[in-house]
XYZ file of C-alpha atoms in Angstrom:
320
model
C 1.815 20.218 16.020
C 5.328 20.311 15.357
C 6.280 17.699 18.137
C 3.270 15.519 17.107
C 4.609 15.415 13.643
C 7.981 14.822 14.480
C 7.027 11.828 16.797
C 4.918 10.444 14.093
C 7.247 10.740 11.045
C 10.824 10.623 12.479
C 10.403 6.840 13.414
C 8.851 6.135 10.197
C 11.437 7.688 8.012
C 14.313 6.515 10.080
C 13.189 3.082 9.371
C 13.110 3.811 5.753
C 16.374 5.496 5.897
C 18.042 2.633 7.604
C 16.859 -0.019 5.094
C 17.843 2.392 2.441
C 21.627 2.970 3.680
C 21.678 -0.934 4.516
C 20.984 -1.736 1.029
C 22.974 1.180 -0.493
C 26.269 0.355 1.432
C 25.783 -3.356 0.645
C 25.359 -4.212 4.281
C 22.302 -5.999 3.343
C 21.677 -7.733 -0.136
C 19.091 -5.283 -1.890
C 18.837 -7.428 -4.945
C 17.602 -10.924 -3.349
C 14.984 -9.595 -0.961
C 12.131 -12.276 -1.598
C 13.003 -13.946 1.740
C 12.407 -10.700 3.716
C 9.310 -9.936 1.683
C 7.814 -13.623 2.392
C 8.455 -12.845 6.088
C 6.915 -9.209 6.155
C 3.886 -10.070 3.974
C 3.152 -13.858 4.836
C 4.038 -13.901 8.367
C 4.555 -10.573 10.416
C 1.851 -8.629 8.549
C -0.913 -11.251 8.490
C -0.451 -11.955 12.220
C -0.634 -8.284 12.960
C -3.713 -7.960 10.564
C -5.521 -10.677 12.353
C -4.751 -9.596 15.721
C -5.741 -5.976 15.076
C -9.122 -6.798 13.239
C -10.176 -9.957 15.379
C -9.887 -7.683 18.416
C -12.462 -5.319 17.129
C -16.158 -5.204 18.161
C -18.831 -6.110 15.599
C -19.940 -2.351 15.003
C -16.394 -1.269 14.507
C -16.039 -3.797 11.737
C -19.103 -2.944 9.980
C -18.006 0.748 9.926
C -15.281 -0.125 7.662
C -17.486 -0.551 4.493
C -17.192 3.024 3.430
C -13.367 2.873 4.022
C -13.217 -0.201 1.815
C -15.505 1.279 -0.853
C -13.687 4.757 -0.936
C -10.139 3.180 -1.137
C -11.281 0.537 -3.705
C -12.718 3.097 -6.119
C -9.687 5.301 -5.408
C -7.295 2.552 -6.289
C -9.191 1.192 -9.471
C -9.453 4.907 -10.680
C -5.978 5.611 -10.282
C -4.813 2.323 -11.782
C -6.965 2.830 -14.923
C -5.778 6.462 -15.427
C -2.190 5.718 -15.011
C -2.349 2.785 -17.319
C -3.879 4.555 -20.184
C -1.553 7.756 -19.676
C 1.412 5.388 -19.561
C 0.445 3.322 -22.612
C -0.612 6.308 -24.760
C 1.550 9.250 -23.803
C 4.662 7.498 -22.402
C 4.737 4.704 -25.051
C 5.241 2.258 -22.422
C 4.493 -1.643 -23.060
C 1.136 -3.323 -21.403
C 3.445 -4.781 -18.845
C 5.544 -1.711 -18.250
C 2.186 0.311 -17.879
C 0.686 -2.225 -15.485
C 3.826 -2.078 -13.252
C 3.626 1.846 -13.280
C -0.067 1.803 -12.637
C 0.235 -0.584 -9.608
C 3.179 1.425 -8.266
C 1.324 4.738 -8.352
C -2.281 3.260 -7.501
C -1.500 1.068 -4.573
C 0.200 2.976 -1.570
C 2.600 1.397 0.758
C 0.111 0.476 3.378
C 2.022 -2.275 5.145
C 5.346 -0.166 5.660
C 3.964 3.346 6.087
C 0.177 3.425 6.097
C -0.384 1.056 9.100
C 2.193 2.713 11.400
C 1.105 6.128 10.389
C -2.492 5.607 11.526
C -1.410 3.684 14.674
C 0.897 6.571 15.537
C -1.538 9.420 14.802
C -4.745 8.098 15.801
C -3.936 5.291 18.558
C -3.895 1.444 18.608
C -6.467 -0.222 16.717
C -6.773 2.505 14.183
C -4.598 0.471 11.689
C -7.998 -1.476 10.816
C -8.406 1.046 8.102
C -5.191 0.119 6.688
C -5.807 -3.408 6.933
C -9.123 -2.820 4.979
C -7.266 -0.823 2.381
C -4.467 -3.518 1.975
C -7.116 -6.252 1.532
C -8.948 -4.230 -0.998
C -5.758 -3.340 -3.087
C -4.745 -6.983 -2.898
C -7.924 -8.345 -4.534
C -8.545 -5.376 -7.042
C -5.630 -3.835 -8.646
C -2.835 -6.347 -7.671
C -4.418 -9.295 -9.681
C -5.130 -7.138 -12.539
C -1.597 -6.027 -12.812
C -0.441 -9.636 -12.456
C -2.766 -10.670 -15.045
C -1.603 -8.047 -17.597
C 2.062 -8.919 -16.862
C 1.304 -12.631 -17.523
C -0.778 -11.986 -20.564
C 1.643 -9.494 -22.316
C 4.813 -11.479 -21.721
C 3.253 -14.937 -22.524
C 0.633 -16.264 -24.809
C -1.367 -13.179 -26.315
C -4.542 -15.192 -26.938
C -7.725 -14.029 -25.394
C -8.441 -17.627 -23.774
C -4.987 -17.461 -22.329
C -5.360 -13.958 -21.035
C -8.742 -15.100 -19.178
C -7.099 -17.976 -17.745
C -4.111 -15.722 -16.440
C -6.572 -13.378 -15.008
C -8.639 -16.002 -13.072
C -5.327 -17.732 -11.877
C -3.846 -14.301 -10.544
C -7.072 -13.693 -8.707
C -6.936 -17.319 -7.219
C -3.317 -16.907 -6.260
C -3.866 -13.582 -4.616
C -6.810 -14.900 -2.436
C -4.461 -17.640 -1.315
C -1.955 -15.050 0.203
C -2.033 -14.725 4.040
C -2.077 -10.867 3.633
C -5.443 -11.039 2.107
C -7.203 -13.901 3.948
C -5.794 -13.152 7.519
C -7.730 -9.846 7.875
C -10.903 -11.629 6.221
C -10.547 -14.280 9.112
C -10.196 -11.600 11.557
C -13.479 -9.932 10.367
C -15.257 -13.376 10.778
C -13.869 -13.703 14.361
C -14.750 -10.180 15.361
C -18.419 -10.473 13.731
C -19.078 -13.567 15.511
C -17.170 -12.743 18.901
C -14.887 -15.711 18.464
C -11.830 -15.535 20.715
C -8.735 -17.502 20.779
C -6.988 -18.838 23.752
C -4.835 -16.075 25.408
C -1.478 -17.983 24.542
C -2.407 -18.115 20.975
C -3.437 -14.415 20.834
C 0.001 -13.540 22.525
C 1.825 -15.597 20.032
C 0.081 -13.919 17.163
C 0.943 -10.435 18.766
C 4.359 -11.273 19.188
C 4.933 -12.059 15.505
C 2.764 -9.291 14.522
C 4.926 -6.847 16.522
C 7.850 -7.313 13.989
C 5.672 -5.753 11.189
C 6.322 -2.062 11.415
C 10.160 -2.146 11.655
C 10.474 -4.909 9.169
C 8.159 -3.379 6.653
C 9.803 0.044 6.912
C 13.443 -1.597 6.721
C 12.010 -3.714 3.661
C 10.886 -0.607 1.942
C 14.120 1.184 2.106
C 15.947 -1.994 1.147
C 13.650 -2.125 -2.066
C 14.092 1.452 -2.977
C 17.867 1.307 -2.531
C 18.180 -1.208 -5.445
C 16.230 0.924 -7.974
C 17.869 3.360 -10.287
C 16.808 6.894 -10.131
C 16.304 9.290 -12.918
C 14.212 12.629 -12.449
C 12.492 13.588 -15.560
C 8.995 14.778 -16.758
C 7.361 11.606 -16.432
C 8.490 11.021 -12.779
C 7.527 14.399 -11.866
C 4.035 13.936 -13.136
C 3.757 10.543 -11.610
C 4.659 11.810 -8.165
C 2.423 14.716 -8.504
C -0.327 12.281 -9.360
C 0.497 9.936 -6.522
C 1.050 12.395 -3.596
C -1.281 15.141 -4.503
C -3.985 14.244 -7.186
C -4.983 10.712 -5.544
C -5.459 11.912 -2.062
C -7.361 14.821 -3.400
C -9.624 12.679 -5.441
C -10.136 10.511 -2.183
C -10.889 13.542 -0.240
C -13.541 14.509 -2.682
C -15.016 11.165 -2.924
C -15.098 10.779 1.002
C -16.767 14.219 1.175
C -19.268 13.691 -1.395
C -20.766 10.579 0.277
C -20.793 12.159 3.567
C -18.204 10.147 5.175
C -17.491 10.406 8.894
C -14.799 13.137 9.463
C -12.527 10.664 11.327
C -12.645 7.940 8.692
C -12.346 10.459 5.859
C -9.083 11.556 7.521
C -7.776 7.904 7.554
C -8.665 7.355 3.968
C -7.237 10.508 2.770
C -3.909 9.839 4.886
C -3.589 6.274 3.366
C -3.991 7.616 -0.096
C -1.337 10.292 0.592
C 1.216 7.529 1.573
C 3.948 7.141 -1.085
C 4.082 4.489 -3.653
C 3.969 0.835 -2.743
C 6.729 -1.640 -3.880
C 4.452 -4.305 -5.161
C 4.481 -3.165 -8.700
C 8.419 -3.081 -9.000
C 8.692 -6.664 -7.020
C 6.025 -8.170 -9.438
C 7.790 -6.692 -12.473
C 10.826 -8.270 -11.436
C 9.537 -11.608 -12.181
C 8.984 -10.699 -15.749
C 11.533 -9.874 -18.727
C 11.769 -6.129 -19.195
C 8.726 -5.274 -17.355
C 9.934 -2.413 -14.893
C 10.348 0.827 -16.623
C 12.786 3.366 -15.355
C 9.988 5.763 -14.548
C 8.580 3.247 -12.121
C 11.874 3.064 -10.237
C 12.335 6.830 -10.283
C 8.766 7.365 -8.983
C 9.206 4.850 -6.295
C 12.087 6.857 -4.947
C 10.684 10.594 -5.572
C 7.463 9.735 -4.052
C 9.183 8.954 -0.649
C 11.179 12.164 -0.902
C 8.335 14.305 -1.846
C 6.233 12.441 0.743
C 7.868 13.814 3.517
C 6.659 17.082 2.718
C 3.276 16.246 1.045
C 1.991 13.914 3.849
C 2.745 16.529 6.449
C 0.785 19.032 4.213
C -2.154 16.620 3.931
C -2.135 16.383 7.881
C -2.001 19.970 8.358
C -5.020 20.480 5.810
C -7.106 17.827 7.299
C -6.489 19.224 10.839
C -8.082 22.509 9.429
C -10.990 20.656 7.953
C -11.579 18.607 11.051
C -9.715 20.292 14.121
C -10.751 17.735 16.518
C -9.754 14.601 14.590
C -7.788 12.231 16.387
């Protein structure tokens, strides 16, 4: 068990640490990371997701419906709870509440979740992360963007409606959203690309894991860190409460034990950086608690993810 955990987590956190130190020591500019974000989220990851999903059989794709449903409910429930807690008890603005809610509700599936499932359960298992990434991209992400656009612009209800629709449309245009959907279509209808095209996509997709881990560390290195009550509560909610809720939900619907393990592990992944990155495009939209939670969730995640893996191994000793 110790060797298996080391083989899984050391490469992941080595990539995160490399990106963090590169940004901290100014070896790489950690303030202007949009080009690297574009490469990971619009080129490498979509190629990897399309290749992973498109190679699946029709039954394997159809088995992801419960994964998508459980993760979707988990994300939305987490987003709503955090948003109203931040607005009511932490006195954050609507924009700040939305950034914090997206940060805590949508785990870093691109940088950590995808390589985690591939390392723990073998090639092809990243399809669950692809499903979770797609669901998060079309649910909580556009909602957070709509709140950001509305709260920092025209407060009219009509403008709010337009910004919400515009956010959803813009989200659906992103390659990271439509690439796995296109892969699903290919898998369902048994459509296959020419070998040279499949190899080309696989080559670009192979850059995903290292680049996403490095990017996450780079983004984290640019954030100010302050440990206070709000950060502690946020990390407890993200690293403990969210996966616990996901486990209860998956168990309640009688989910297959293997898939249950996948969704719980994905929920236990530390905070995603979408909230902070989105918030940087709006004035005074990123609260200190979001930055602090982003960093603290990775520090705590080294222990909490291992804890969840050990727990799941006892609940389902033959998982994997």
